[in-house]
PDB file of C-alpha atoms in Angstrom:
ATOM      1  CA  UNK A   1      13.035  10.903 -26.329  1.00 47.00           C
ATOM      2  CA  UNK A   2      10.236  11.961 -24.481  1.00 50.00           C
ATOM      3  CA  UNK A   3       7.812  10.252 -27.023  1.00 69.00           C
ATOM      4  CA  UNK A   4       9.783   7.243 -25.922  1.00 78.00           C
ATOM      5  CA  UNK A   5       9.168   7.642 -22.682  1.00 81.00           C
ATOM      6  CA  UNK A   6       5.940   9.142 -22.204  1.00 91.00           C
ATOM      7  CA  UNK A   7       4.398   5.363 -20.923  1.00 93.00           C
ATOM      8  CA  UNK A   8       6.454   5.372 -18.294  1.00 94.00           C
ATOM      9  CA  UNK A   9       5.809   8.978 -17.211  1.00 94.00           C
ATOM     10  CA  UNK A  10       2.169   8.500 -17.723  1.00 94.00           C
ATOM     11  CA  UNK A  11       2.539   6.020 -14.833  1.00 95.00           C
ATOM     12  CA  UNK A  12       3.767   8.485 -12.562  1.00 95.00           C
ATOM     13  CA  UNK A  13       1.362  10.904 -13.348  1.00 95.00           C
ATOM     14  CA  UNK A  14      -1.711   8.680 -12.623  1.00 94.00           C
ATOM     15  CA  UNK A  15      -0.170   8.269  -9.334  1.00 94.00           C
ATOM     16  CA  UNK A  16       0.358  11.927  -9.019  1.00 93.00           C
ATOM     17  CA  UNK A  17      -2.975  12.780  -9.789  1.00 94.00           C
ATOM     18  CA  UNK A  18      -5.181   9.626  -7.924  1.00 92.00           C
ATOM     19  CA  UNK A  19      -6.507  10.764  -4.638  1.00 90.00           C
ATOM     20  CA  UNK A  20      -5.513   7.581  -3.006  1.00 91.00           C
ATOM     21  CA  UNK A  21      -4.439   4.965  -5.401  1.00 93.00           C
ATOM     22  CA  UNK A  22      -5.133   4.570  -9.048  1.00 94.00           C
ATOM     23  CA  UNK A  23      -6.082   1.005 -10.390  1.00 93.00           C
ATOM     24  CA  UNK A  24      -2.494  -1.054 -11.289  1.00 95.00           C
ATOM     25  CA  UNK A  25      -2.308  -0.109 -14.655  1.00 94.00           C
ATOM     26  CA  UNK A  26      -1.123  -3.345 -16.024  1.00 94.00           C
ATOM     27  CA  UNK A  27      -1.741  -2.161 -19.906  1.00 95.00           C
ATOM     28  CA  UNK A  28       0.992   0.934 -19.480  1.00 95.00           C
ATOM     29  CA  UNK A  29       3.607  -1.490 -17.157  1.00 96.00           C
ATOM     30  CA  UNK A  30       3.969  -4.281 -19.928  1.00 95.00           C
ATOM     31  CA  UNK A  31       3.859  -1.456 -22.930  1.00 95.00           C
ATOM     32  CA  UNK A  32       7.223   0.009 -20.621  1.00 96.00           C
ATOM     33  CA  UNK A  33       8.662  -3.339 -20.247  1.00 96.00           C
ATOM     34  CA  UNK A  34       8.308  -4.397 -23.886  1.00 95.00           C
ATOM     35  CA  UNK A  35       9.554  -0.484 -24.892  1.00 95.00           C
ATOM     36  CA  UNK A  36      13.071  -1.876 -22.433  1.00 95.00           C
ATOM     37  CA  UNK A  37      13.523  -5.461 -24.226  1.00 95.00           C
ATOM     38  CA  UNK A  38      13.268  -3.980 -27.567  1.00 94.00           C
ATOM     39  CA  UNK A  39      15.892  -1.043 -26.513  1.00 93.00           C
ATOM     40  CA  UNK A  40      18.045  -3.443 -25.381  1.00 93.00           C
ATOM     41  CA  UNK A  41      17.661  -6.271 -28.396  1.00 93.00           C
ATOM     42  CA  UNK A  42      18.571  -3.200 -30.474  1.00 91.00           C
ATOM     43  CA  UNK A  43      21.494  -2.230 -28.798  1.00 88.00           C
ATOM     44  CA  UNK A  44      22.675  -6.529 -28.992  1.00 89.00           C
ATOM     45  CA  UNK A  45      22.072  -5.940 -32.950  1.00 88.00           C
ATOM     46  CA  UNK A  46      24.456  -2.505 -33.030  1.00 83.00           C
ATOM     47  CA  UNK A  47      27.126  -4.408 -31.186  1.00 82.00           C
ATOM     48  CA  UNK A  48      27.017  -7.456 -33.227  1.00 81.00           C
ATOM     49  CA  UNK A  49      26.817  -5.474 -36.474  1.00 77.00           C
ATOM     50  CA  UNK A  50      30.425  -3.258 -35.280  1.00 71.00           C
ATOM     51  CA  UNK A  51      33.193  -4.710 -33.709  1.00 64.00           C
ATOM     52  CA  UNK A  52      34.491  -2.809 -30.391  1.00 61.00           C
ATOM     53  CA  UNK A  53      38.005  -1.558 -32.106  1.00 61.00           C
ATOM     54  CA  UNK A  54      35.503  -0.487 -35.698  1.00 62.00           C
ATOM     55  CA  UNK A  55      33.074   1.546 -33.847  1.00 65.00           C
ATOM     56  CA  UNK A  56      32.006   5.315 -35.430  1.00 72.00           C
ATOM     57  CA  UNK A  57      31.236   7.821 -32.699  1.00 76.00           C
ATOM     58  CA  UNK A  58      27.841   7.746 -34.489  1.00 76.00           C
ATOM     59  CA  UNK A  59      26.759   4.189 -33.444  1.00 77.00           C
ATOM     60  CA  UNK A  60      28.333   5.010 -29.784  1.00 79.00           C
ATOM     61  CA  UNK A  61      26.581   7.497 -29.368  1.00 83.00           C
ATOM     62  CA  UNK A  62      23.074   5.992 -30.660  1.00 83.00           C
ATOM     63  CA  UNK A  63      24.624   3.229 -27.463  1.00 86.00           C
ATOM     64  CA  UNK A  64      24.661   5.842 -25.110  1.00 87.00           C
ATOM     65  CA  UNK A  65      21.583   7.362 -26.115  1.00 89.00           C
ATOM     66  CA  UNK A  66      19.937   3.835 -26.151  1.00 91.00           C
ATOM     67  CA  UNK A  67      21.286   2.917 -23.154  1.00 92.00           C
ATOM     68  CA  UNK A  68      19.882   6.210 -21.527  1.00 93.00           C
ATOM     69  CA  UNK A  69      16.452   5.175 -22.773  1.00 93.00           C
ATOM     70  CA  UNK A  70      16.574   1.820 -20.990  1.00 95.00           C
ATOM     71  CA  UNK A  71      17.732   3.326 -17.549  1.00 95.00           C
ATOM     72  CA  UNK A  72      14.859   6.032 -17.219  1.00 94.00           C
ATOM     73  CA  UNK A  73      12.182   3.620 -18.286  1.00 95.00           C
ATOM     74  CA  UNK A  74      13.635   1.582 -15.719  1.00 96.00           C
ATOM     75  CA  UNK A  75      13.520   4.382 -13.125  1.00 96.00           C
ATOM     76  CA  UNK A  76      10.468   5.411 -13.908  1.00 96.00           C
ATOM     77  CA  UNK A  77       8.608   1.982 -13.205  1.00 96.00           C
ATOM     78  CA  UNK A  78      10.354   0.953 -10.168  1.00 96.00           C
ATOM     79  CA  UNK A  79       9.451   4.270  -8.200  1.00 96.00           C
ATOM     80  CA  UNK A  80       5.789   3.690  -9.633  1.00 97.00           C
ATOM     81  CA  UNK A  81       6.472   0.132  -8.500  1.00 96.00           C
ATOM     82  CA  UNK A  82       7.959   1.216  -4.890  1.00 96.00           C
ATOM     83  CA  UNK A  83       5.797   4.161  -4.408  1.00 96.00           C
ATOM     84  CA  UNK A  84       2.558   1.503  -4.473  1.00 96.00           C
ATOM     85  CA  UNK A  85       4.035  -0.758  -2.732  1.00 95.00           C
ATOM     86  CA  UNK A  86       4.530   2.462   0.167  1.00 94.00           C
ATOM     87  CA  UNK A  87       0.609   2.598   0.348  1.00 94.00           C
ATOM     88  CA  UNK A  88      -0.461  -0.638   0.652  1.00 94.00           C
ATOM     89  CA  UNK A  89       2.000  -1.128   3.281  1.00 92.00           C
ATOM     90  CA  UNK A  90       0.377   2.320   4.813  1.00 90.00           C
ATOM     91  CA  UNK A  91      -2.471   0.217   4.443  1.00 89.00           C
ATOM     92  CA  UNK A  92      -1.841  -1.633   7.649  1.00 87.00           C
ATOM     93  CA  UNK A  93      -1.267   0.558   9.653  1.00 85.00           C
ATOM     94  CA  UNK A  94      -4.504   2.944   8.531  1.00 82.00           C
ATOM     95  CA  UNK A  95      -6.997   0.282   8.809  1.00 82.00           C
ATOM     96  CA  UNK A  96      -5.759  -3.209  10.002  1.00 81.00           C
ATOM     97  CA  UNK A  97      -6.091  -6.247   7.831  1.00 81.00           C
ATOM     98  CA  UNK A  98      -9.792  -4.470   6.843  1.00 80.00           C
ATOM     99  CA  UNK A  99      -9.104  -3.161   3.887  1.00 85.00           C
ATOM    100  CA  UNK A 100     -12.451  -1.397   2.397  1.00 84.00           C
ATOM    101  CA  UNK A 101     -13.579  -2.831  -1.075  1.00 85.00           C
ATOM    102  CA  UNK A 102     -13.209   0.000  -2.774  1.00 88.00           C
ATOM    103  CA  UNK A 103      -9.473   0.046  -1.795  1.00 90.00           C
ATOM    104  CA  UNK A 104      -8.586  -3.935  -2.123  1.00 90.00           C
ATOM    105  CA  UNK A 105     -10.220  -3.777  -5.756  1.00 91.00           C
ATOM    106  CA  UNK A 106      -7.564  -0.622  -7.334  1.00 92.00           C
ATOM    107  CA  UNK A 107      -4.940  -3.339  -5.874  1.00 94.00           C
ATOM    108  CA  UNK A 108      -3.062  -5.289  -8.485  1.00 94.00           C
ATOM    109  CA  UNK A 109      -3.103  -9.614  -7.691  1.00 94.00           C
ATOM    110  CA  UNK A 110       0.627  -9.492  -6.883  1.00 95.00           C
ATOM    111  CA  UNK A 111      -0.038  -6.250  -4.703  1.00 95.00           C
ATOM    112  CA  UNK A 112      -2.506  -7.932  -2.796  1.00 94.00           C
ATOM    113  CA  UNK A 113      -0.250 -11.211  -1.871  1.00 95.00           C
ATOM    114  CA  UNK A 114       2.200  -8.387  -0.677  1.00 95.00           C
ATOM    115  CA  UNK A 115      -0.241  -6.746   1.706  1.00 94.00           C
ATOM    116  CA  UNK A 116      -0.899 -10.197   3.422  1.00 93.00           C
ATOM    117  CA  UNK A 117       2.528 -11.367   3.829  1.00 94.00           C
ATOM    118  CA  UNK A 118       3.086  -7.881   5.330  1.00 93.00           C
ATOM    119  CA  UNK A 119       0.673  -8.394   7.593  1.00 91.00           C
ATOM    120  CA  UNK A 120       1.815 -12.065   8.555  1.00 92.00           C
ATOM    121  CA  UNK A 121       5.599 -10.826   9.310  1.00 91.00           C
ATOM    122  CA  UNK A 122       4.310  -7.598  10.898  1.00 89.00           C
ATOM    123  CA  UNK A 123       1.992 -10.074  13.163  1.00 87.00           C
ATOM    124  CA  UNK A 124       4.586 -12.384  13.891  1.00 87.00           C
ATOM    125  CA  UNK A 125       6.926  -9.671  15.338  1.00 85.00           C
ATOM    126  CA  UNK A 126       4.129  -8.397  17.312  1.00 82.00           C
ATOM    127  CA  UNK A 127       3.809 -11.491  19.303  1.00 81.00           C
ATOM    128  CA  UNK A 128       6.893 -12.423  19.122  1.00 79.00           C
ATOM    129  CA  UNK A 129       8.503  -9.554  20.109  1.00 72.00           C
ATOM    130  CA  UNK A 130      10.617 -10.310  23.389  1.00 69.00           C
ATOM    131  CA  UNK A 131      10.982 -14.402  24.149  1.00 73.00           C
ATOM    132  CA  UNK A 132       8.243 -15.494  25.716  1.00 73.00           C
ATOM    133  CA  UNK A 133       5.984 -12.674  25.592  1.00 70.00           C
ATOM    134  CA  UNK A 134       2.707 -13.391  27.378  1.00 71.00           C
ATOM    135  CA  UNK A 135       0.671  -9.938  25.611  1.00 71.00           C
ATOM    136  CA  UNK A 136       1.015  -9.310  21.829  1.00 71.00           C
ATOM    137  CA  UNK A 137       2.237  -5.710  21.322  1.00 74.00           C
ATOM    138  CA  UNK A 138      -0.199  -4.141  18.967  1.00 74.00           C
ATOM    139  CA  UNK A 139       1.694  -1.348  16.703  1.00 76.00           C
ATOM    140  CA  UNK A 140      -1.312  -0.236  15.302  1.00 74.00           C
ATOM    141  CA  UNK A 141      -3.532   0.250  18.105  1.00 67.00           C
ATOM    142  CA  UNK A 142      -3.252   4.123  18.014  1.00 62.00           C
ATOM    143  CA  UNK A 143      -2.525   6.968  15.581  1.00 60.00           C
ATOM    144  CA  UNK A 144      -2.527   9.649  18.477  1.00 61.00           C
ATOM    145  CA  UNK A 145      -2.231   9.125  22.387  1.00 55.00           C
ATOM    146  CA  UNK A 146      -6.444   8.904  23.330  1.00 58.00           C
ATOM    147  CA  UNK A 147      -8.099  11.146  25.725  1.00 66.00           C
ATOM    148  CA  UNK A 148     -10.048   7.909  26.689  1.00 70.00           C
ATOM    149  CA  UNK A 149      -9.405   4.803  27.192  1.00 73.00           C
ATOM    150  CA  UNK A 150     -12.939   3.379  26.826  1.00 81.00           C
ATOM    151  CA  UNK A 151     -15.208   5.004  24.325  1.00 82.00           C
ATOM    152  CA  UNK A 152     -18.820   4.834  22.926  1.00 86.00           C
ATOM    153  CA  UNK A 153     -18.838   3.533  19.479  1.00 87.00           C
ATOM    154  CA  UNK A 154     -21.608   2.726  16.611  1.00 87.00           C
ATOM    155  CA  UNK A 155     -21.961  -0.113  14.043  1.00 87.00           C
ATOM    156  CA  UNK A 156     -22.628   1.799  10.438  1.00 85.00           C
ATOM    157  CA  UNK A 157     -23.177  -1.569   8.715  1.00 82.00           C
ATOM    158  CA  UNK A 158     -23.772  -4.838   8.947  1.00 82.00           C
ATOM    159  CA  UNK A 159     -20.529  -6.564   7.963  1.00 79.00           C
ATOM    160  CA  UNK A 160     -19.431 -10.523   8.200  1.00 76.00           C
ATOM    161  CA  UNK A 161     -16.145  -9.812   8.965  1.00 72.00           C
ATOM    162  CA  UNK A 162     -17.331  -7.703  12.277  1.00 72.00           C
ATOM    163  CA  UNK A 163     -19.831 -10.509  13.549  1.00 70.00           C
ATOM    164  CA  UNK A 164     -17.116 -12.400  16.365  1.00 68.00           C
ATOM    165  CA  UNK A 165     -14.089  -9.853  16.884  1.00 71.00           C
ATOM    166  CA  UNK A 166     -11.980 -11.259  19.368  1.00 65.00           C
ATOM    167  CA  UNK A 167     -10.512  -8.345  21.214  1.00 69.00           C
ATOM    168  CA  UNK A 168      -7.394  -8.166  23.335  1.00 64.00           C
ATOM    169  CA  UNK A 169      -9.746  -6.112  25.745  1.00 64.00           C
ATOM    170  CA  UNK A 170     -13.053  -6.296  25.396  1.00 66.00           C
ATOM    171  CA  UNK A 171     -13.629  -9.830  24.767  1.00 70.00           C
ATOM    172  CA  UNK A 172     -15.792 -11.182  21.729  1.00 76.00           C
ATOM    173  CA  UNK A 173     -16.874  -8.585  19.745  1.00 78.00           C
ATOM    174  CA  UNK A 174     -20.716  -9.002  17.614  1.00 77.00           C
ATOM    175  CA  UNK A 175     -20.591  -5.578  15.808  1.00 80.00           C
ATOM    176  CA  UNK A 176     -23.942  -5.493  13.905  1.00 81.00           C
ATOM    177  CA  UNK A 177     -25.436  -2.436  11.759  1.00 82.00           C
ATOM    178  CA  UNK A 178     -26.955  -0.128  14.680  1.00 82.00           C
ATOM    179  CA  UNK A 179     -25.891  -0.885  17.537  1.00 83.00           C
ATOM    180  CA  UNK A 180     -23.522   0.894  20.568  1.00 85.00           C
ATOM    181  CA  UNK A 181     -21.529   0.028  23.178  1.00 81.00           C
ATOM    182  CA  UNK A 182     -18.873   0.946  25.410  1.00 83.00           C
ATOM    183  CA  UNK A 183     -15.790  -0.920  24.529  1.00 83.00           C
ATOM    184  CA  UNK A 184     -11.564  -0.397  24.717  1.00 79.00           C
ATOM    185  CA  UNK A 185     -10.319   2.169  21.613  1.00 78.00           C
ATOM    186  CA  UNK A 186      -7.719   0.493  21.457  1.00 75.00           C
ATOM    187  CA  UNK A 187      -9.669  -2.561  20.192  1.00 78.00           C
ATOM    188  CA  UNK A 188     -11.177  -0.458  17.650  1.00 81.00           C
ATOM    189  CA  UNK A 189      -8.729   1.783  16.832  1.00 78.00           C
ATOM    190  CA  UNK A 190      -8.116   0.305  13.036  1.00 76.00           C
ATOM    191  CA  UNK A 191     -12.073   0.250  12.498  1.00 82.00           C
ATOM    192  CA  UNK A 192     -12.655   3.846  13.145  1.00 80.00           C
ATOM    193  CA  UNK A 193      -9.671   4.209  10.966  1.00 77.00           C
ATOM    194  CA  UNK A 194     -11.402   2.258   8.080  1.00 78.00           C
ATOM    195  CA  UNK A 195     -14.556   3.800   8.522  1.00 79.00           C
ATOM    196  CA  UNK A 196     -16.480   0.299   9.759  1.00 82.00           C
ATOM    197  CA  UNK A 197     -17.737   2.323  12.803  1.00 85.00           C
ATOM    198  CA  UNK A 198     -17.988   5.432  14.229  1.00 86.00           C
ATOM    199  CA  UNK A 199     -17.226   6.813  18.270  1.00 85.00           C
ATOM    200  CA  UNK A 200     -20.087   8.467  20.129  1.00 87.00           C
ATOM    201  CA  UNK A 201     -19.866  11.640  21.867  1.00 79.00           C
ATOM    202  CA  UNK A 202     -20.754  10.978  25.586  1.00 66.00           C
ATOM    203  CA  UNK A 203     -21.774  13.502  28.452  1.00 53.00           C
ATOM    204  CA  UNK A 204     -18.673  13.569  30.843  1.00 47.00           C
ATOM    205  CA  UNK A 205     -19.438  14.645  34.113  1.00 37.00           C
ATOM    206  CA  UNK A 206     -15.970  16.587  34.767  1.00 41.00           C
ATOM    207  CA  UNK A 207     -16.371  18.209  31.377  1.00 38.00           C
ATOM    208  CA  UNK A 208     -20.526  19.065  31.377  1.00 34.00           C
ATOM    209  CA  UNK A 209     -19.621  21.105  35.234  1.00 35.00           C
ATOM    210  CA  UNK A 210     -20.401  17.359  37.160  1.00 38.00           C
ATOM    211  CA  UNK A 211     -21.055  17.468  40.984  1.00 37.00           C
ATOM    212  CA  UNK A 212     -24.235  17.896  41.854  1.00 31.00           C
TER     213      UNK A 212
END
């Protein structure tokens, strides 16, 4: 049994070892599905050769065994897929739609489609959380309560996605590599989490002994 279900366990071990999310292992997933289908066909073959009235104990035990193998592989496979989707969903709350390329390339095409659909549903809810709302509700704006509403940020590198972002409060943002600007933190929170910009510490009068 341990040898038979080793591929399914390997998928879960890959998840556990990864620092974030391992590339989708399409090859092993298909091998696990093949095992499930093979065991199912074997059950059908055994049932076709025996009538329910004449099933020997050895045959019954074999059927139970194969059924357990199928259930075990299915549980492992669903746990693998569900864990990956939970991490994919968390991406939106951490970095918004601007997913770093090194993370995006680890997703299966179906997971990318799921991520886009999840974003669309969340955006629709935030725009229509109440009837005739005039301002969208950005549920992903803050990972924690901000100390300052306005912050100064530096753009780390040129990125076509950052040239011409329409923000809720700061207007049109043209974020080019190396430039610094003062913006509402809520407008760049997701960019901060994605590593696209960094916050620049500024000297505040109330901290350094202002009032001179």
